[in-house]
Amino acid sequence: MAESMCRTLRDGSLEGEQAPALTVKDTTASPFGFHVFSHVLSQLSSFILGSKSQSRGIVIVAFSRSPSFYVDLLKRRGIDVNSSHKWVQILDCYTDPLCWKDQLMGSGNFMDASLGTSSSLSRVCKDVKDLDKMYSMILELGKGLVGQGKDRFSVAIDSINEMLRHTSTPTVAGLLSNLRSHEQISSIFWLLHSDLHEVKVTSALEYLSSVVASVEPLHQTAGGKRGDLENLSLLEQNFGKGKLQVRFKRRNGRVRVVNEGFHIDQSSNNFTSVSSEDGLVNQINQGLVPKVQFNLELTEKERIDRAKVVLPFEHQGDGGPIQIYDGRRSLTESKTEATLSSSANSQKTDSGEGEIIYFRDSDDEMPDSDEDPDDDLDI
Amino acid sequence: MENRALNLLDEALGLDYQTDPWPLRGKVVLIEDCVETSGCFVLHQLLKRTLSSQSPNNTVIFLAFSHPLSHYDRILRKLGCNLVAQRENGRFFFFDMLKLLCPDEKEGKTGKGGFTALYWKIQNTICALPENNKNHATIMIDDMSLMEVAARGSSDHVLDFMHYCHTLTSELGCSLITLNHEDIYTSMERPTFMLQTKYLVDVLIKAEPLATGLAADVHGQLTVLNRDFCNVKGSSKNKISNFHFKVKENSVEYFYPGTRT
């Protein structure tokens, strides 16, 4: 449901309500969260460029990739970046988050490390620990794109983990909900590696978001072993593909969960969702049916034959005399039948219908119903 | 060398092609080993390969937290690479970090703390390189767990340092090759440090003992995982490779499982 989560972000927020927020989360077992994130980013960018979305611009808060990486990414996805300064701004928390480079330059050792290509698009944040300042910088960049009026913009944060590492959970949650409540923000989405933090941190962030897209491996490691290289074939099966579980929280409080398979295109590193129902079911079923030598599937004929079998009590109550078969009837009912087969047999049925044939081992064997189950107990 | 094609490790890393630019350019490589199977030899092999005559522009900045220079010099000499000569040529920079101990948290705030200064030293070294070599620097770290010790157990400080090294890979096209011991973290419920470094890496090389136990002819197995597979030639074949190895006196033999008797 990658498309519908992009649509949710595209449609934006209603007057007086919080902006829709999307959490993309993954784990090391299936570390493709960034692919989903960049897919959403490029989809939203093309919506903005085509004026199809509520937001008129996007601010990318880059912690884990450089600004030039994002420019290249948009270029690779076929998005026109010539006019990019009109709709995209990057808050660069990647290049110098702790002011180390700045201090070095201050001490006289100059180095032109920053790349010129994206300088008009990005602004460096040199103190990522100060989230208040970051908040005002995000708003400043956004307003630079859409102006002070009623136009709105979107915000993308590529690593909540880095934010959490430098500050605390309450301050990060505070920043995110401040952003969501701002009247000029249309939508917001972020990426989270959920295994780096305690469950309560992850859930707190999930509560803040209206859509949660969780990237899961197609095949879980047995016993939840951490050594993900233990099983090479498992690793190969999970490589480049996975399952996307998307949870939508509607405004009326309803929650909808949808599952979808996806694979990462080998040549372009693009994220492609296996959206057709068949594709997904096949892909997942193939994974679930264990690879055994026995044939666990039925042929069409076997399936029809199985449907025809009348189960022992199924025919009761349709007019005929009620008979409860106890395995002894052959003795009492018809000698001829007994002599023919010396075995118990239920009534003959018309050809074409299935029947259950039961051979008793011998007449000495007591029928089950007569046995006292507690016979051997010495009470 | 004519047996270059037979080297499965080079093949898995894409080093067997005579490519320019250097295949590991801009990549972060993590070698993960455990006490039963040491992965040091992979680091030595990569050091030798990086300094080899086939790629004359490569420079190595080696951060040694576990051994002195004489240790590496002795090993690399057996592999046919003279580190002292390379150092004199300005292609090998050895930073002896054995005694590094980061200042306390309070002192660290002043910005002169251990890893900040170390990063400056690396950046200055790279800046001082001739123009041709600037984009071909490789930073090697032996090893991450001792780095954490030097940081007085503050993994955040190490991660900050790693982040800054990562900026060098994206801005200047440096490569970053690190060694870490996985079994240190097995008892932890949430090995954040290890997981966080795993999210950073593009290529993961894992050295493990054989699942079937000790063997005379096989010392262990290597699994090479190329995360960033869009740039790998013959991608679908090369993204995951698994093979056995045997460390010898002055070389390493790599072979596919079952091809040895």
XYZ file of C-alpha atoms in Angstrom:
640
model
C 0.000 0.000 0.000
C 2.915 2.238 -0.733
C 0.732 4.279 -3.042
C -1.978 4.980 -0.521
C 0.497 6.128 2.087
C 1.978 8.509 -0.454
C -1.553 9.711 -1.180
C -2.186 10.356 2.498
C 0.866 12.593 2.585
C -0.125 14.233 -0.678
C -3.608 15.113 0.516
C -2.125 16.876 3.518
C -3.906 18.227 6.532
C -7.248 19.835 7.131
C -7.712 23.270 8.613
C -7.196 23.201 12.354
C -5.944 19.624 12.468
C -2.527 18.066 12.865
C -0.657 17.218 9.710
C -0.561 13.532 8.711
C 2.667 11.896 9.804
C 4.290 8.736 8.490
C 6.809 6.615 10.355
C 8.889 4.293 8.189
C 10.576 1.751 10.421
C 12.876 -1.174 9.787
C 15.291 -3.491 11.555
C 18.649 -5.016 10.655
C 16.844 -8.181 9.596
C 15.404 -6.232 6.678
C 17.271 -2.943 6.437
C 15.339 -1.502 3.512
C 13.666 1.344 5.362
C 15.748 3.871 3.522
C 14.525 2.549 0.187
C 10.933 3.010 1.322
C 11.801 6.460 2.636
C 13.373 7.547 -0.643
C 10.459 6.064 -2.574
C 8.017 8.177 -0.548
C 10.291 11.187 -0.947
C 10.464 10.906 -4.707
C 6.731 10.217 -5.032
C 5.895 13.255 -2.955
C 8.398 15.341 -4.898
C 6.770 14.453 -8.179
C 3.343 15.276 -6.706
C 4.657 18.660 -5.596
C 6.270 19.294 -8.945
C 3.013 18.428 -10.707
C 1.061 20.663 -8.287
C -1.021 17.660 -7.346
C -0.404 17.889 -3.646
C -1.476 20.228 -0.919
C 2.127 21.108 -0.113
C 4.076 23.420 -2.370
C 7.541 22.487 -1.205
C 9.542 20.029 0.855
C 12.205 20.441 3.532
C 14.532 17.457 3.926
C 16.283 17.178 7.268
C 19.368 15.149 6.295
C 21.132 13.303 9.091
C 22.402 10.147 7.458
C 23.043 11.175 3.847
C 24.664 14.216 2.351
C 22.611 16.895 0.576
C 24.263 16.037 -2.726
C 23.070 12.458 -2.277
C 19.473 13.667 -2.202
C 19.958 15.851 -5.241
C 21.379 12.824 -7.090
C 18.548 10.646 -5.832
C 15.872 12.964 -7.197
C 17.799 13.242 -10.448
C 18.034 9.449 -10.739
C 14.295 9.107 -10.213
C 13.717 11.327 -13.179
C 12.625 14.393 -11.245
C 13.528 17.716 -12.717
C 16.034 19.287 -10.330
C 16.709 22.428 -12.334
C 13.879 24.222 -10.652
C 14.555 22.437 -7.396
C 15.487 25.540 -5.434
C 11.857 26.585 -5.769
C 10.432 23.541 -4.024
C 13.128 21.706 -2.093
C 15.424 22.792 0.716
C 17.775 20.568 2.680
C 18.691 21.162 6.302
C 22.152 19.615 6.381
C 22.650 17.898 9.735
C 25.039 15.458 8.078
C 28.136 17.417 7.156
C 29.040 18.922 10.485
C 26.572 17.964 13.213
C 28.860 18.692 16.145
C 30.821 21.593 14.769
C 34.090 19.616 14.583
C 34.898 20.772 11.060
C 34.027 24.319 11.874
C 36.397 24.295 14.828
C 39.153 22.921 12.623
C 38.596 25.657 10.101
C 38.594 28.169 12.916
C 42.008 26.955 13.939
C 43.380 27.912 10.567
C 43.316 24.644 8.651
C 40.966 25.433 5.873
C 39.398 22.702 3.840
C 36.820 23.111 1.153
C 34.999 19.937 1.920
C 31.514 21.190 1.231
C 30.390 20.484 -2.262
C 29.257 23.359 -4.367
C 26.569 21.523 -6.286
C 23.940 21.608 -3.609
C 24.932 24.698 -1.690
C 22.021 26.759 -2.939
C 19.659 24.059 -1.725
C 21.076 23.326 1.660
C 21.886 24.966 4.923
C 24.255 23.442 7.433
C 23.084 22.866 10.961
C 26.109 22.871 13.239
C 24.510 22.032 16.521
C 22.096 19.152 16.259
C 21.643 19.075 20.016
C 19.641 22.263 19.972
C 16.257 21.131 18.685
C 14.577 24.486 19.273
C 16.989 26.048 16.857
C 16.457 23.171 14.447
C 12.698 23.736 14.626
C 13.036 27.391 13.711
C 15.491 26.547 10.929
C 13.060 24.029 9.414
C 10.281 26.619 9.480
C 12.571 29.260 8.056
C 13.577 27.027 5.140
C 9.960 26.012 4.523
C 8.710 29.574 4.586
C 11.505 30.489 2.212
C 9.888 28.066 -0.244
C 6.203 28.802 0.143
C 6.166 32.263 1.685
C 4.321 33.441 4.755
C 0.827 32.966 3.329
C -1.450 29.995 3.544
C 0.634 27.707 1.375
C 1.977 24.642 3.094
C 5.108 22.512 2.855
C 6.167 18.970 3.822
C 9.002 17.852 6.060
C 11.114 14.687 5.650
C 13.528 13.533 8.360
C 15.873 10.755 7.267
C 16.973 9.515 10.667
C 15.148 9.897 13.944
C 17.831 7.657 15.460
C 20.529 10.287 15.078
C 18.222 12.827 16.667
C 17.516 10.519 19.567
C 21.209 9.808 19.984
C 22.050 13.463 20.392
C 19.053 14.432 22.502
C 16.294 12.736 24.468
C 13.011 11.108 23.502
C 10.759 13.840 25.005
C 12.527 16.628 23.126
C 12.357 14.725 19.824
C 8.688 13.914 20.363
C 8.131 17.562 21.246
C 9.768 18.736 18.034
C 7.751 16.309 15.938
C 4.420 17.253 17.443
C 5.261 20.951 17.191
C 5.945 20.407 13.503
C 2.712 18.473 13.071
C 0.686 21.208 14.712
C 2.183 24.020 12.695
C -0.383 25.565 10.389
C 1.931 25.740 7.393
C 3.012 22.135 7.459
C 1.095 19.846 5.168
C 2.634 16.482 6.015
C 5.684 15.002 7.675
C 7.469 11.669 7.442
C 10.544 10.154 9.032
C 12.680 7.017 9.095
C 13.393 5.028 12.235
C 15.575 1.967 12.789
C 13.422 0.451 15.489
C 15.910 -2.073 16.884
C 18.253 0.640 18.092
C 15.866 1.818 20.764
C 13.686 0.460 23.474
C 10.191 -0.575 22.511
C 8.663 2.340 24.388
C 10.591 4.857 22.311
C 9.397 3.238 19.104
C 5.812 3.085 20.299
C 5.888 6.701 21.446
C 6.888 7.730 17.936
C 4.273 5.451 16.418
C 1.609 7.131 18.522
C 2.678 10.439 17.034
C 2.077 9.241 13.514
C -1.066 8.595 11.545
C 0.554 6.037 9.245
C 3.188 3.498 10.282
C 4.979 1.576 7.529
C 6.982 -1.239 8.976
C 9.505 -3.093 6.834
C 9.721 -6.728 7.807
C 11.718 -9.639 6.471
C 9.865 -12.074 4.262
C 11.191 -14.983 6.263
C 11.732 -14.662 9.963
C 14.797 -16.170 11.526
C 13.855 -19.206 13.531
C 14.029 -18.567 17.233
C 14.729 -14.897 16.676
C 18.467 -15.440 16.584
C 20.396 -12.252 16.206
C 23.179 -13.681 14.074
C 21.542 -12.894 10.792
C 24.297 -14.490 8.786
C 23.835 -17.798 10.561
C 21.583 -19.035 7.894
C 22.896 -18.166 4.480
C 19.871 -19.310 2.533
C 17.592 -17.292 4.762
C 19.777 -14.288 4.160
C 19.609 -14.801 0.442
C 15.849 -15.121 0.526
C 15.489 -11.891 2.461
C 17.943 -9.989 0.332
C 16.430 -7.214 -1.704
C 12.858 -7.994 -0.819
C 10.530 -7.967 2.111
C 7.117 -7.291 3.476
C 5.659 -3.883 4.114
C 3.038 -3.687 6.798
C 1.228 -0.378 6.747
C -1.066 0.748 9.537
C -3.390 3.628 8.764
C -5.002 5.495 11.618
C -8.003 7.338 10.254
C -9.296 10.591 11.616
C -12.409 8.872 12.914
C -10.253 6.522 14.944
C -10.493 3.483 12.719
C -7.317 1.533 12.186
C -6.602 -0.384 9.013
C -3.638 -2.680 8.546
C -2.517 -3.757 5.096
C 0.299 -6.006 4.039
C 2.231 -5.828 0.851
C 5.314 -7.421 -0.585
C 8.075 -5.391 -2.157
C 11.377 -5.903 -3.844
C 14.298 -3.614 -4.470
C 15.197 -3.285 -8.098
C 18.730 -4.582 -8.480
C 19.928 -2.271 -11.180
C 18.550 1.032 -9.976
C 18.061 0.403 -6.261
C 14.445 1.403 -6.773
C 11.674 0.301 -4.496
C 8.908 -1.561 -6.287
C 5.851 -2.794 -4.499
C 4.338 -6.106 -5.474
C 0.871 -4.663 -5.368
C -1.147 -7.223 -7.295
C -2.859 -9.601 -4.913
C -1.639 -12.694 -6.753
C 1.926 -11.598 -6.811
C 1.945 -11.043 -3.099
C 0.133 -14.224 -2.187
C 2.340 -16.281 -4.418
C 5.475 -14.726 -3.107
C 4.470 -15.233 0.494
C 3.010 -18.689 -0.014
C 6.132 -19.848 -1.714
C 7.968 -18.818 1.343
C 5.606 -20.469 3.781
C 5.254 -23.912 2.222
C 8.295 -25.761 3.459
C 10.502 -27.307 0.836
C 9.811 -31.028 1.385
C 10.026 -34.036 -0.839
C 6.398 -34.992 -0.295
C 3.691 -33.552 -2.461
C 1.442 -31.588 -0.152
C -0.720 -30.207 -2.929
C -3.872 -31.936 -4.276
C -4.639 -32.366 -7.931
C -8.002 -31.177 -9.203
C -9.375 -34.740 -9.341
C -8.250 -35.473 -5.828
C -9.900 -32.310 -4.649
C -13.239 -33.272 -6.265
C -13.086 -36.796 -4.880
C -12.417 -35.470 -1.439
C -15.440 -33.213 -1.656
C -17.657 -36.208 -2.446
C -16.820 -38.207 0.630
C -19.760 -38.407 3.026
C -18.502 -38.154 6.528
C -19.979 -40.673 9.056
C -22.576 -38.376 10.562
C -23.158 -36.064 7.683
C -26.208 -37.902 6.238
C -28.159 -38.024 9.512
C -31.459 -36.264 9.694
C -32.266 -36.329 6.008
C -35.176 -38.767 6.289
C -33.337 -42.069 6.576
C -33.204 -44.073 9.760
C -30.742 -42.783 12.233
C -27.877 -45.180 12.517
C -24.893 -44.770 14.671
C -22.137 -46.909 13.345
C -20.163 -48.505 16.114
C -17.983 -50.746 14.062
C -20.024 -53.895 14.873
C -22.814 -53.748 12.390
C -21.367 -56.396 10.136
C -21.943 -58.977 12.816
C -25.559 -58.192 13.540
C -26.930 -56.830 10.324
C -26.050 -59.011 7.380
C -24.215 -62.264 7.463
C -23.744 -62.245 3.711
C -21.873 -59.043 3.740
C -19.789 -60.288 6.605
C -18.907 -63.477 4.805
C -17.952 -61.569 1.741
C -15.542 -59.291 3.365
C -15.446 -60.366 6.991
C -15.196 -56.777 7.778
C -17.346 -53.919 8.751
C -18.662 -51.715 6.059
C -21.037 -48.808 6.081
C -24.075 -48.850 3.853
C -23.571 -49.074 0.148
C -23.790 -45.788 -1.600
C -24.480 -44.816 -5.141
C -21.626 -44.876 -7.519
C -19.864 -41.614 -7.818
C -20.111 -40.857 -4.139
C -17.231 -41.496 -1.880
C -17.377 -43.862 1.049
C -15.396 -44.645 4.101
C -14.237 -48.209 4.364
C -13.183 -49.495 7.707
C -11.604 -52.880 8.296
C -11.565 -54.106 11.804
C -8.442 -55.969 12.690
C -10.390 -58.912 14.078
C -13.758 -59.678 15.627
C -12.096 -60.135 18.978
C -11.288 -56.521 19.078
C -13.702 -54.714 21.287
C -15.327 -51.669 19.724
C -14.072 -48.448 21.154
C -17.405 -47.391 22.573
C -17.635 -50.410 24.880
C -14.295 -49.887 26.425
C -14.109 -48.513 29.873
C -11.387 -45.922 29.602
C -10.648 -46.239 33.298
C -10.521 -50.014 33.207
C -6.892 -50.236 34.184
C -7.219 -47.889 37.102
C -7.394 -49.446 40.527
C -9.910 -47.219 42.222
C 49.194 -11.548 -10.889
C 47.774 -14.434 -12.849
C 46.065 -16.061 -9.896
C 44.173 -12.875 -9.145
C 41.015 -14.354 -10.646
C 41.193 -17.226 -8.214
C 41.002 -14.970 -5.203
C 37.400 -15.238 -4.104
C 37.642 -12.382 -1.625
C 38.775 -9.921 -4.273
C 36.081 -11.208 -6.555
C 33.381 -10.768 -3.925
C 34.508 -7.206 -3.303
C 34.743 -6.454 -6.994
C 38.507 -5.934 -6.744
C 39.355 -8.477 -9.400
C 38.297 -6.138 -12.154
C 40.978 -3.657 -13.101
C 38.588 -0.850 -12.530
C 39.196 2.787 -12.159
C 37.945 4.314 -9.908
C 38.865 2.067 -7.042
C 35.882 -0.267 -6.409
C 35.719 0.450 -2.693
C 35.718 4.191 -3.239
C 33.203 5.910 -0.979
C 32.297 2.623 0.676
C 32.209 1.621 4.325
C 33.426 -1.933 4.908
C 32.990 -3.779 8.191
C 34.892 -6.960 8.969
C 33.163 -8.865 11.722
C 34.844 -11.764 13.453
C 34.741 -13.733 16.670
C 37.293 -15.222 18.996
C 37.167 -18.652 17.323
C 37.881 -17.214 13.894
C 39.914 -14.057 13.716
C 39.209 -11.727 10.839
C 42.512 -9.842 11.112
C 43.844 -11.543 8.020
C 41.109 -9.919 5.909
C 42.298 -6.530 7.118
C 45.898 -7.470 6.252
C 44.856 -8.679 2.817
C 42.908 -5.518 2.127
C 45.816 -3.402 3.360
C 48.140 -5.193 0.993
C 45.674 -4.991 -1.876
C 45.077 -1.265 -1.310
C 48.798 -0.488 -1.304
C 49.572 -2.753 -4.249
C 51.225 -1.363 -7.324
C 48.062 -1.783 -9.367
C 46.506 1.229 -7.703
C 49.341 3.734 -7.256
C 47.083 6.571 -6.118
C 45.775 4.786 -3.045
C 46.794 5.986 0.387
C 46.097 4.245 3.681
C 45.538 5.934 7.022
C 45.793 3.222 9.627
C 44.384 3.741 13.119
C 45.933 1.023 15.265
C 44.257 0.482 18.608
C 45.346 -3.101 19.081
C 48.926 -3.573 17.811
C 52.090 -1.529 17.240
C 53.505 -0.894 13.778
C 56.109 -3.658 14.117
C 53.300 -6.239 14.277
C 51.722 -5.155 11.009
C 55.112 -4.661 9.399
C 56.113 -8.237 10.167
C 52.896 -9.688 8.765
C 52.756 -7.507 5.679
C 56.417 -8.243 4.908
C 55.501 -11.912 4.652
C 52.698 -10.991 2.301
C 55.185 -9.082 0.181
C 54.441 -5.513 1.147
C 56.906 -3.246 2.918
C 54.999 -0.892 5.170
C 58.027 1.119 6.247
C 58.934 1.812 2.634
C 55.336 2.727 1.867
C 55.348 5.078 4.828
C 58.400 6.790 3.494
C 56.716 7.100 0.109
C 53.839 8.910 1.777
C 51.302 6.227 0.945
C 50.936 4.725 4.404
C 50.152 6.766 7.509
C 50.293 4.885 10.759
C 48.537 6.398 13.781
C 49.578 4.605 16.939
C 46.497 4.801 19.134
C 47.507 2.181 21.685
C 47.758 4.726 24.473
C 44.828 6.895 23.463
C 42.419 7.534 26.268
C 39.727 10.092 25.797
C 39.468 12.823 28.387
C 36.547 12.754 30.754
C 33.178 13.994 29.744
C 33.763 17.443 31.265
C 37.086 17.977 29.552
C 35.678 16.571 26.336
C 33.248 19.458 26.149
C 36.071 21.826 25.312
C 36.368 20.154 21.932
C 39.944 19.036 22.362
C 38.841 15.538 23.309
C 40.523 12.451 21.941
C 38.407 11.598 18.936
C 37.817 15.152 17.823
C 41.559 15.697 17.700
C 42.011 12.361 15.934
C 39.480 13.341 13.307
C 41.269 16.633 12.736
C 44.499 14.751 12.321
C 42.920 12.498 9.687
C 41.335 15.371 7.838
C 44.593 17.326 7.845
C 46.468 14.277 6.564
C 44.036 13.853 3.698
C 44.147 17.556 2.879
C 47.913 17.465 2.752
C 47.916 14.662 0.141
C 48.816 15.447 -3.456
C 45.794 16.271 -5.599
C 45.765 12.875 -7.382
C 45.652 10.914 -4.169
C 43.125 12.987 -2.288
C 40.178 10.998 -3.509
C 41.833 7.646 -2.975
C 42.424 7.595 0.760
C 41.432 4.549 2.787
C 40.926 4.799 6.523
C 41.467 1.505 8.355
C 40.558 0.949 11.981
C 41.819 -1.980 14.044
C 39.580 -2.320 15.934
C 36.255 -0.780 16.922
C 35.848 -2.519 20.253
C 39.146 -1.099 21.509
C 38.064 2.269 20.248
C 35.091 2.014 22.545
C 37.482 1.198 25.371
C 39.553 4.272 24.529
C 36.363 6.321 24.670
C 35.846 5.079 28.225
C 32.902 3.005 27.065
C 31.065 5.903 25.518
C 29.844 4.384 22.282
C 28.195 7.658 21.334
C 31.581 9.270 21.084
C 32.802 6.502 18.788
C 29.666 6.835 16.669
C 30.211 10.576 16.351
C 33.720 9.853 15.137
C 32.412 7.237 12.714
C 29.875 9.715 11.424
C 32.595 12.229 10.653
C 34.633 9.535 8.911
C 31.473 8.739 6.949
C 31.256 12.344 5.795
C 34.771 11.909 4.384
C 33.583 8.933 2.343
C 30.744 10.864 0.781
C 32.557 14.149 0.304
C 36.018 13.001 -0.702
C 35.386 9.441 -1.804
C 37.473 7.890 0.948
C 36.919 4.279 1.939
C 36.501 3.232 5.517
C 37.490 -0.300 6.534
C 36.902 -1.344 10.127
C 37.240 -4.496 12.177
C 34.936 -5.450 15.001
C 34.377 -8.502 17.179
C 30.814 -9.657 17.116
C 30.915 -11.985 20.097
C 31.561 -9.103 22.483
C 27.981 -8.065 22.008
C 26.214 -11.428 22.055
C 25.260 -11.217 25.701
C 23.664 -7.811 25.265
C 19.955 -7.681 24.697
C 20.179 -4.641 22.458
C 23.682 -4.187 21.022
C 22.977 -0.658 19.829
C 26.577 0.123 18.956
C 26.987 -2.922 16.751
C 23.608 -2.451 15.069
C 24.271 1.216 14.474
C 27.569 0.477 12.748
C 25.803 -2.159 10.666
C 23.380 0.446 9.365
C 26.376 2.512 8.256
C 28.156 -0.159 6.255
C 27.941 -0.900 2.549
C 29.924 -4.126 2.624
C 29.910 -6.587 5.482
C 32.575 -9.302 5.654
C 31.924 -11.872 8.301
C 34.473 -14.448 9.462
C 32.991 -17.443 11.242
C 34.099 -20.901 12.237
C 32.642 -23.769 10.253
C 29.237 -24.862 11.458
C 30.484 -28.431 11.483
C 33.330 -27.711 13.863
C 37.080 -27.672 13.579
C 38.777 -28.962 10.471
C 42.440 -29.318 9.612
C 42.215 -27.966 6.079
C 39.640 -25.250 6.573
C 40.107 -22.459 9.076
C 36.707 -20.924 8.699
C 34.262 -19.344 6.334
C 33.795 -15.833 5.035
C 30.490 -14.315 4.068
C 30.596 -11.131 2.038
C 27.414 -9.118 1.847
C 27.199 -6.215 -0.576
C 24.426 -3.959 0.635
C 24.908 -1.347 -2.005
C 24.481 -3.753 -4.842
C 23.578 -1.345 -7.589
C 27.218 -0.641 -8.329
C 28.461 -4.180 -8.237
C 29.205 -5.772 -11.552
C 27.178 -8.876 -12.245
C 25.095 -7.768 -9.312
C 22.821 -10.696 -8.661
C 25.754 -13.049 -8.518
C 27.923 -10.979 -6.296
C 25.667 -9.527 -3.678
C 26.189 -12.405 -1.245
C 29.202 -14.688 -1.406
C 30.184 -17.428 0.939
C 33.423 -19.385 0.837
C 35.940 -21.157 3.016
C 39.483 -20.072 3.714
C 42.743 -21.362 4.994
C 45.315 -18.937 6.363
C 48.854 -19.924 5.406
C 52.243 -18.574 6.337
C 52.379 -15.942 3.634
C 49.083 -16.187 1.802
C 45.461 -17.099 2.247
C 43.625 -19.710 0.240
C 39.972 -19.165 -0.566
C 37.778 -21.890 -1.967
C 34.126 -22.783 -2.303
C 32.706 -25.307 0.159
C 33.216 -28.835 -1.042
C 35.992 -28.121 -3.504
C 38.646 -29.427 -1.110
C 39.123 -32.980 -0.068
